[in-house]
């Protein structure tokens, strides 16, 4: 276990704003595991929308962003070490945790129900309500550090936690089963590309909405049909043509998503990259008996199931690019340009 006087390198978020609010430092104190915790030496961390959204206070719905800018709708505590995707090795354990865990390679469950040895009244999210993965070391409750046995590199494994667990949670909430026709918006991004693989693993038929230049790659990933995101869904598919919508986009064309659903269709949402405000004709909702599922906090068992899918090679990582942690601004710029499929990963320590 590192001495408490040792320092680590990492990136801290100083406040809400642009990339200049991210500061790379090599004088950060190494966190110490408390009751129920494990200390993890980080190998790699994925880049996600949530990192940028949190920095920009995008989650805030008030005029005072400092009042509700976290995932949980509460103020953030600065300086903050962000990073919701984490892969690394357990180096030390706190009171009440078996020393047998030391040396395990783990993935951190992004949605936390325990911290500081206590059950949380409301879930936290790693790198939002507490320090996360963008540093040499991190701590988390032992129950949220899942052992992973895989031949994949830690960089590859770091592409899974947030995006794939979000996608798996959406499919779980929407009760996706074999034979369902599932429409995935934003299908080339981290969550969208994960949803394609995970829905296919369930035996579903997948329609993927993406830009023309990415359609061939998504077909190779498993999409049964790809749709141009600039085209009208109703003109292309027809009304009442899909069983489930997995939506990460929202925006102006949102009413078409509900029109595309069959009677008793299920709509699950975990993002709004095209805009969070939409127009709902309530008659469509109730006359078609549509079920809505907002998907943020993970249901019990979702992350453990994801780990099993990784270990059995039922899904594969999609790492588009790798950056060293100190180049986080370049990584986030590449992320926002969206000229890739899958995930961008930050390498924190060599393995």
Coordinates of C-alpha atoms in Angstrom, one line a residue:
X1 CA 0.0 0.0 0.0
X2 CA 1.4 3.4 -0.9
X3 CA 2.4 5.6 2.1
X4 CA -0.1 8.3 2.9
X5 CA 2.7 10.9 2.4
X6 CA 3.2 9.8 -1.2
X7 CA 1.7 11.8 -4.0
X8 CA 0.0 10.8 -7.2
X9 CA -0.7 12.3 -10.6
X10 CA -4.2 13.0 -11.9
X11 CA -6.5 15.5 -13.4
X12 CA -8.7 17.7 -11.3
X13 CA -11.8 19.7 -12.3
X14 CA -11.5 23.1 -10.7
X15 CA -15.1 24.3 -11.5
X16 CA -17.7 24.5 -14.3
X17 CA -16.5 25.8 -17.6
X18 CA -14.3 25.0 -20.6
X19 CA -11.3 22.7 -20.9
X20 CA -9.1 25.2 -19.0
X21 CA -10.9 24.1 -15.9
X22 CA -9.1 20.7 -16.1
X23 CA -5.7 20.7 -14.5
X24 CA -3.1 17.9 -14.6
X25 CA -1.2 17.7 -11.4
X26 CA 1.5 15.4 -9.8
X27 CA 1.0 16.5 -6.2
X28 CA -2.4 15.0 -5.4
X29 CA -2.6 13.0 -2.1
X30 CA -3.2 9.3 -2.5
X31 CA -6.6 8.4 -1.1
X32 CA -6.7 6.0 1.8
X33 CA -9.3 3.1 1.9
X34 CA -11.8 3.5 4.7
X35 CA -14.1 0.9 6.2
X36 CA -15.5 -1.3 3.4
X37 CA -13.2 0.3 0.7
X38 CA -10.6 -0.9 -1.7
X39 CA -7.7 1.2 -3.0
X40 CA -7.2 0.7 -6.8
X41 CA -4.1 1.5 -8.8
X42 CA -5.6 2.8 -12.1
X43 CA -4.6 1.4 -15.5
X44 CA -7.1 3.1 -17.8
X45 CA -10.3 5.2 -17.9
X46 CA -12.8 5.8 -20.7
X47 CA -13.9 9.2 -21.9
X48 CA -17.7 9.8 -21.7
X49 CA -20.3 12.4 -22.4
X50 CA -20.8 12.7 -18.7
X51 CA -17.3 14.0 -18.1
X52 CA -17.9 16.9 -20.5
X53 CA -21.6 17.4 -19.4
X54 CA -20.5 17.7 -15.8
X55 CA -17.8 20.2 -16.6
X56 CA -20.2 22.3 -18.6
X57 CA -23.0 22.0 -15.9
X58 CA -25.2 20.5 -18.6
X59 CA -27.2 18.5 -16.1
X60 CA -28.3 21.6 -14.3
X61 CA -31.9 22.7 -14.8
X62 CA -31.6 25.9 -12.8
X63 CA -30.1 29.3 -13.4
X64 CA -27.5 28.6 -10.7
X65 CA -25.5 25.7 -12.1
X66 CA -23.6 25.3 -8.8
X67 CA -26.9 24.2 -7.2
X68 CA -27.8 21.0 -9.2
X69 CA -25.0 20.2 -11.6
X70 CA -24.3 16.6 -10.5
X71 CA -26.0 13.5 -11.8
X72 CA -27.9 13.4 -8.5
X73 CA -29.1 17.0 -8.9
X74 CA -26.9 18.3 -6.1
X75 CA -23.9 20.7 -6.1
X76 CA -20.5 19.4 -7.0
X77 CA -17.6 19.6 -4.7
X78 CA -14.5 21.1 -6.3
X79 CA -11.7 20.3 -6.9
X80 CA -13.1 17.0 -8.3
X81 CA -11.3 14.1 -9.9
X82 CA -13.7 13.0 -12.7
X83 CA -13.8 9.7 -14.6
X84 CA -16.6 7.2 -14.4
X85 CA -14.9 4.3 -16.3
X86 CA -12.2 2.6 -14.3
X87 CA -10.0 -0.5 -14.7
X88 CA -7.1 -1.3 -12.4
X89 CA -5.7 -3.5 -9.7
X90 CA -6.6 -3.6 -6.0
X91 CA -3.6 -2.5 -4.0
X92 CA -5.0 -2.2 -0.5
X93 CA -8.2 -2.8 1.5
X94 CA -10.0 -1.0 4.3
X95 CA -11.4 -2.5 7.5
X96 CA -13.9 -5.3 6.9
X97 CA -12.6 -6.2 3.4
X98 CA -10.7 -9.5 2.9
X99 CA -7.0 -9.1 2.1
X100 CA -7.5 -11.8 -0.5
X101 CA -8.8 -9.1 -2.8
X102 CA -5.4 -7.5 -3.0
X103 CA -4.0 -8.0 -6.6
X104 CA -7.4 -8.5 -8.3
X105 CA -7.9 -6.7 -11.6
X106 CA -11.3 -4.9 -11.3
X107 CA -13.8 -2.8 -13.1
X108 CA -15.6 -0.2 -11.1
X109 CA -19.4 -0.2 -11.2
X110 CA -20.3 3.4 -12.2
X111 CA -23.5 3.6 -10.1
X112 CA -22.7 3.5 -6.4
X113 CA -25.1 2.5 -3.6
X114 CA -22.4 2.5 -0.9
X115 CA -19.7 4.9 0.2
X116 CA -17.7 5.5 3.4
X117 CA -19.0 2.2 4.7
X118 CA -22.6 3.2 4.6
X119 CA -25.5 2.6 2.3
X120 CA -26.5 5.7 0.4
X121 CA -30.0 7.2 0.5
X122 CA -29.6 8.2 -3.2
X123 CA -27.1 6.6 -5.7
X124 CA -23.9 8.4 -6.4
X125 CA -22.0 8.2 -9.6
X126 CA -18.3 7.6 -9.8
X127 CA -16.4 10.7 -10.7
X128 CA -19.4 13.0 -10.0
X129 CA -20.5 12.8 -6.4
X130 CA -17.1 11.4 -5.4
X131 CA -13.6 11.3 -6.9
X132 CA -13.3 9.0 -9.8
X133 CA -10.9 7.4 -12.3
X134 CA -8.8 10.3 -13.7
X135 CA -5.9 9.7 -11.3
X136 CA -3.2 7.2 -10.5
X137 CA -5.2 5.8 -7.5
X138 CA -8.8 5.8 -6.5
X139 CA -11.0 4.3 -3.7
X140 CA -14.4 2.8 -3.9
X141 CA -16.6 0.5 -1.8
X142 CA -15.5 -3.1 -2.2
X143 CA -18.9 -4.2 -3.5
X144 CA -18.6 -1.9 -6.5
X145 CA -15.1 -3.2 -7.5
X146 CA -15.9 -6.2 -9.6
X147 CA -13.2 -8.8 -10.3
X148 CA -12.7 -9.3 -14.0
X149 CA -10.9 -12.4 -15.5
X150 CA -10.1 -11.7 -19.1
X151 CA -7.3 -11.8 -21.7
X152 CA -8.2 -8.3 -22.8
X153 CA -5.9 -5.4 -22.0
X154 CA -6.9 -2.9 -19.2
X155 CA -7.3 -0.3 -21.9
X156 CA -9.8 -2.5 -23.7
X157 CA -11.6 -3.3 -20.4
X158 CA -11.9 0.4 -19.5
X159 CA -14.1 1.0 -22.5
X160 CA -16.9 -1.1 -21.0
X161 CA -18.2 0.1 -17.6
X162 CA -20.2 3.2 -18.2
X163 CA -21.4 2.8 -21.8
X164 CA -22.1 -0.9 -21.7
X165 CA -23.7 -0.9 -18.3
X166 CA -25.9 2.0 -19.4
X167 CA -26.9 0.0 -22.5
X168 CA -27.5 -3.2 -20.6
X169 CA -29.6 -1.3 -18.0
X170 CA -31.7 0.2 -20.8
X171 CA -32.3 -3.2 -22.4
X172 CA -33.1 -4.7 -19.0
X173 CA -35.6 -2.0 -18.1
X174 CA -37.3 -2.3 -21.5
X175 CA -37.5 -6.1 -21.2
X176 CA -35.8 -6.7 -24.5
X177 CA -36.1 -10.3 -25.6
X178 CA -35.3 -12.6 -28.5
X179 CA -37.3 -11.5 -31.6
X180 CA -37.9 -7.9 -30.6
X181 CA -37.2 -5.3 -33.1
X182 CA -35.0 -2.7 -31.3
X183 CA -34.3 0.8 -32.8
X184 CA -31.1 2.4 -31.4
X185 CA -30.4 6.1 -31.9
X186 CA -26.9 7.5 -31.7
X187 CA -25.8 4.0 -32.6
X188 CA -22.1 4.8 -33.4
X189 CA -21.4 6.2 -29.9
X190 CA -20.2 4.3 -26.9
X191 CA -23.7 3.5 -25.5
X192 CA -25.2 3.0 -28.9
X193 CA -22.6 0.6 -30.2
X194 CA -22.8 -1.3 -26.9
X195 CA -26.6 -1.5 -27.2
X196 CA -26.2 -3.1 -30.7
X197 CA -24.0 -5.9 -29.3
X198 CA -26.0 -6.4 -26.2
X199 CA -29.3 -6.5 -28.0
X200 CA -28.0 -9.0 -30.5
X201 CA -26.7 -11.1 -27.6
X202 CA -30.3 -11.3 -26.4
X203 CA -31.5 -12.4 -29.9
X204 CA -33.1 -9.2 -30.9
X205 CA -33.3 -7.6 -34.4
X206 CA -31.5 -4.3 -34.3
X207 CA -32.1 -1.2 -36.4
X208 CA -29.3 1.4 -35.9
X209 CA -29.6 5.1 -36.7
X210 CA -26.3 6.7 -37.7
X211 CA -24.6 8.9 -40.2
X212 CA -24.0 7.5 -43.7
X213 CA -20.2 7.1 -43.3
X214 CA -20.6 4.9 -40.3
X215 CA -23.3 2.5 -41.6
X216 CA -20.9 -0.2 -42.9
X217 CA -19.1 -0.4 -39.6
X218 CA -22.4 -0.8 -37.7
X219 CA -23.5 -3.5 -40.0
X220 CA -20.2 -5.3 -39.3
X221 CA -20.9 -4.8 -35.6
X222 CA -24.2 -6.7 -35.9
X223 CA -26.9 -4.2 -36.9
X224 CA -29.5 -5.9 -39.0
X225 CA -30.5 -2.6 -40.7
X226 CA -28.9 0.9 -40.6
X227 CA -30.9 4.1 -41.1
X228 CA -29.7 7.5 -42.0
X229 CA -30.1 9.9 -39.1
X230 CA -31.1 12.7 -41.4
X231 CA -34.0 10.8 -42.9
X232 CA -37.6 10.6 -41.6
X233 CA -38.0 7.4 -39.6
X234 CA -41.7 7.1 -40.5
X235 CA -41.0 7.5 -44.2
X236 CA -38.2 4.9 -43.9
X237 CA -39.7 2.4 -41.5
X238 CA -43.4 3.2 -41.4
X239 CA -45.4 3.8 -38.2
X240 CA -45.9 1.0 -35.7
X241 CA -42.8 -0.9 -36.9
X242 CA -40.6 -1.5 -33.9
X243 CA -41.0 -3.0 -30.4
X244 CA -38.4 -1.0 -28.5
X245 CA -36.6 2.3 -28.9
X246 CA -33.2 2.8 -27.2
X247 CA -32.8 6.5 -27.3
X248 CA -29.6 8.5 -26.7
X249 CA -30.5 11.5 -28.9
X250 CA -33.9 13.0 -28.2
X251 CA -34.1 16.4 -30.1
X252 CA -36.5 17.8 -32.6
X253 CA -37.3 14.5 -34.4
X254 CA -38.2 12.8 -31.1
X255 CA -42.0 12.4 -31.9
X256 CA -41.1 10.0 -34.8
X257 CA -39.6 7.6 -32.2
X258 CA -42.9 7.2 -30.5
X259 CA -44.8 7.0 -33.8
X260 CA -42.4 4.2 -34.9
X261 CA -43.3 2.1 -31.8
X262 CA -46.0 -0.6 -32.0
X263 CA -48.8 -0.8 -29.5
X264 CA -47.4 -1.8 -26.1
X265 CA -44.0 -0.5 -27.3
X266 CA -41.2 0.3 -24.8
X267 CA -39.2 3.5 -24.9
X268 CA -35.9 3.7 -22.9
X269 CA -33.8 6.9 -22.7
X270 CA -30.4 7.6 -21.2
X271 CA -29.2 10.6 -23.3
X272 CA -30.3 13.7 -25.2
X273 CA -27.3 14.7 -27.4
X274 CA -29.6 16.5 -29.9
X275 CA -31.4 18.4 -27.2
X276 CA -33.2 17.6 -23.9
X277 CA -36.5 19.4 -24.7
X278 CA -39.0 17.5 -26.9
X279 CA -42.6 17.7 -27.9
X280 CA -44.9 15.0 -26.6
X281 CA -48.4 14.3 -27.9
X282 CA -49.8 12.6 -24.9
X283 CA -52.4 10.9 -27.0
X284 CA -49.6 8.8 -28.7
X285 CA -48.4 7.7 -25.3
X286 CA -51.7 6.5 -23.9
X287 CA -53.6 5.4 -27.0
X288 CA -50.7 3.1 -27.9
X289 CA -50.1 1.9 -24.3
X290 CA -46.4 2.9 -24.6
X291 CA -44.1 2.4 -21.6
X292 CA -41.4 5.0 -20.8
X293 CA -38.2 4.1 -19.0
X294 CA -35.7 6.7 -17.8
X295 CA -32.4 4.9 -17.3
X296 CA -29.7 6.3 -15.1
X297 CA -29.2 4.3 -11.9
X298 CA -28.3 0.7 -12.6
X299 CA -30.7 -2.1 -11.6
X300 CA -29.3 -4.8 -9.3
X301 CA -27.4 -7.4 -11.2
X302 CA -26.9 -5.4 -14.3
X303 CA -23.1 -4.8 -13.9
X304 CA -22.4 -8.3 -12.7
X305 CA -24.2 -9.6 -15.8
X306 CA -22.1 -7.3 -17.9
X307 CA -18.9 -8.7 -16.4
X308 CA -20.0 -12.2 -17.2
X309 CA -20.7 -11.2 -20.8
X310 CA -17.2 -9.7 -21.1
X311 CA -15.5 -12.8 -19.5
X312 CA -17.4 -15.1 -21.9
X313 CA -16.5 -13.0 -25.0
X314 CA -20.2 -12.4 -25.8
X315 CA -19.4 -8.8 -26.5
X316 CA -16.2 -7.1 -27.7
X317 CA -14.5 -3.8 -26.9
X318 CA -14.5 -1.0 -29.4
X319 CA -11.5 1.2 -28.7
X320 CA -11.3 4.0 -31.2
X321 CA -8.2 5.8 -29.8
X322 CA -5.9 6.0 -26.8
X323 CA -4.5 9.1 -25.1
X324 CA -2.2 9.5 -22.1
X325 CA -4.1 11.1 -19.1
X326 CA -2.1 14.3 -19.3
X327 CA -3.6 14.8 -22.8
X328 CA -7.2 14.7 -21.6
X329 CA -8.1 17.9 -23.4
X330 CA -7.0 16.4 -26.7
X331 CA -9.0 13.2 -25.9
X332 CA -12.1 15.2 -25.1
X333 CA -11.8 17.3 -28.3
X334 CA -11.5 14.1 -30.3
X335 CA -14.6 12.8 -28.4
X336 CA -16.7 15.8 -29.3
X337 CA -15.8 15.6 -33.0
X338 CA -17.5 12.2 -33.1
X339 CA -15.3 10.9 -36.0
X340 CA -15.1 7.5 -34.6
X341 CA -17.1 4.4 -33.5
X342 CA -16.9 3.1 -29.9
X343 CA -14.8 4.6 -27.1
X344 CA -11.8 6.8 -26.5
X345 CA -9.7 5.7 -23.6
X346 CA -7.1 7.4 -21.4
X347 CA -4.1 5.4 -20.3
X348 CA -3.2 6.2 -16.8
X349 CA -0.5 3.6 -16.0
X350 CA 1.3 1.1 -18.1
X351 CA 0.6 -2.6 -17.4

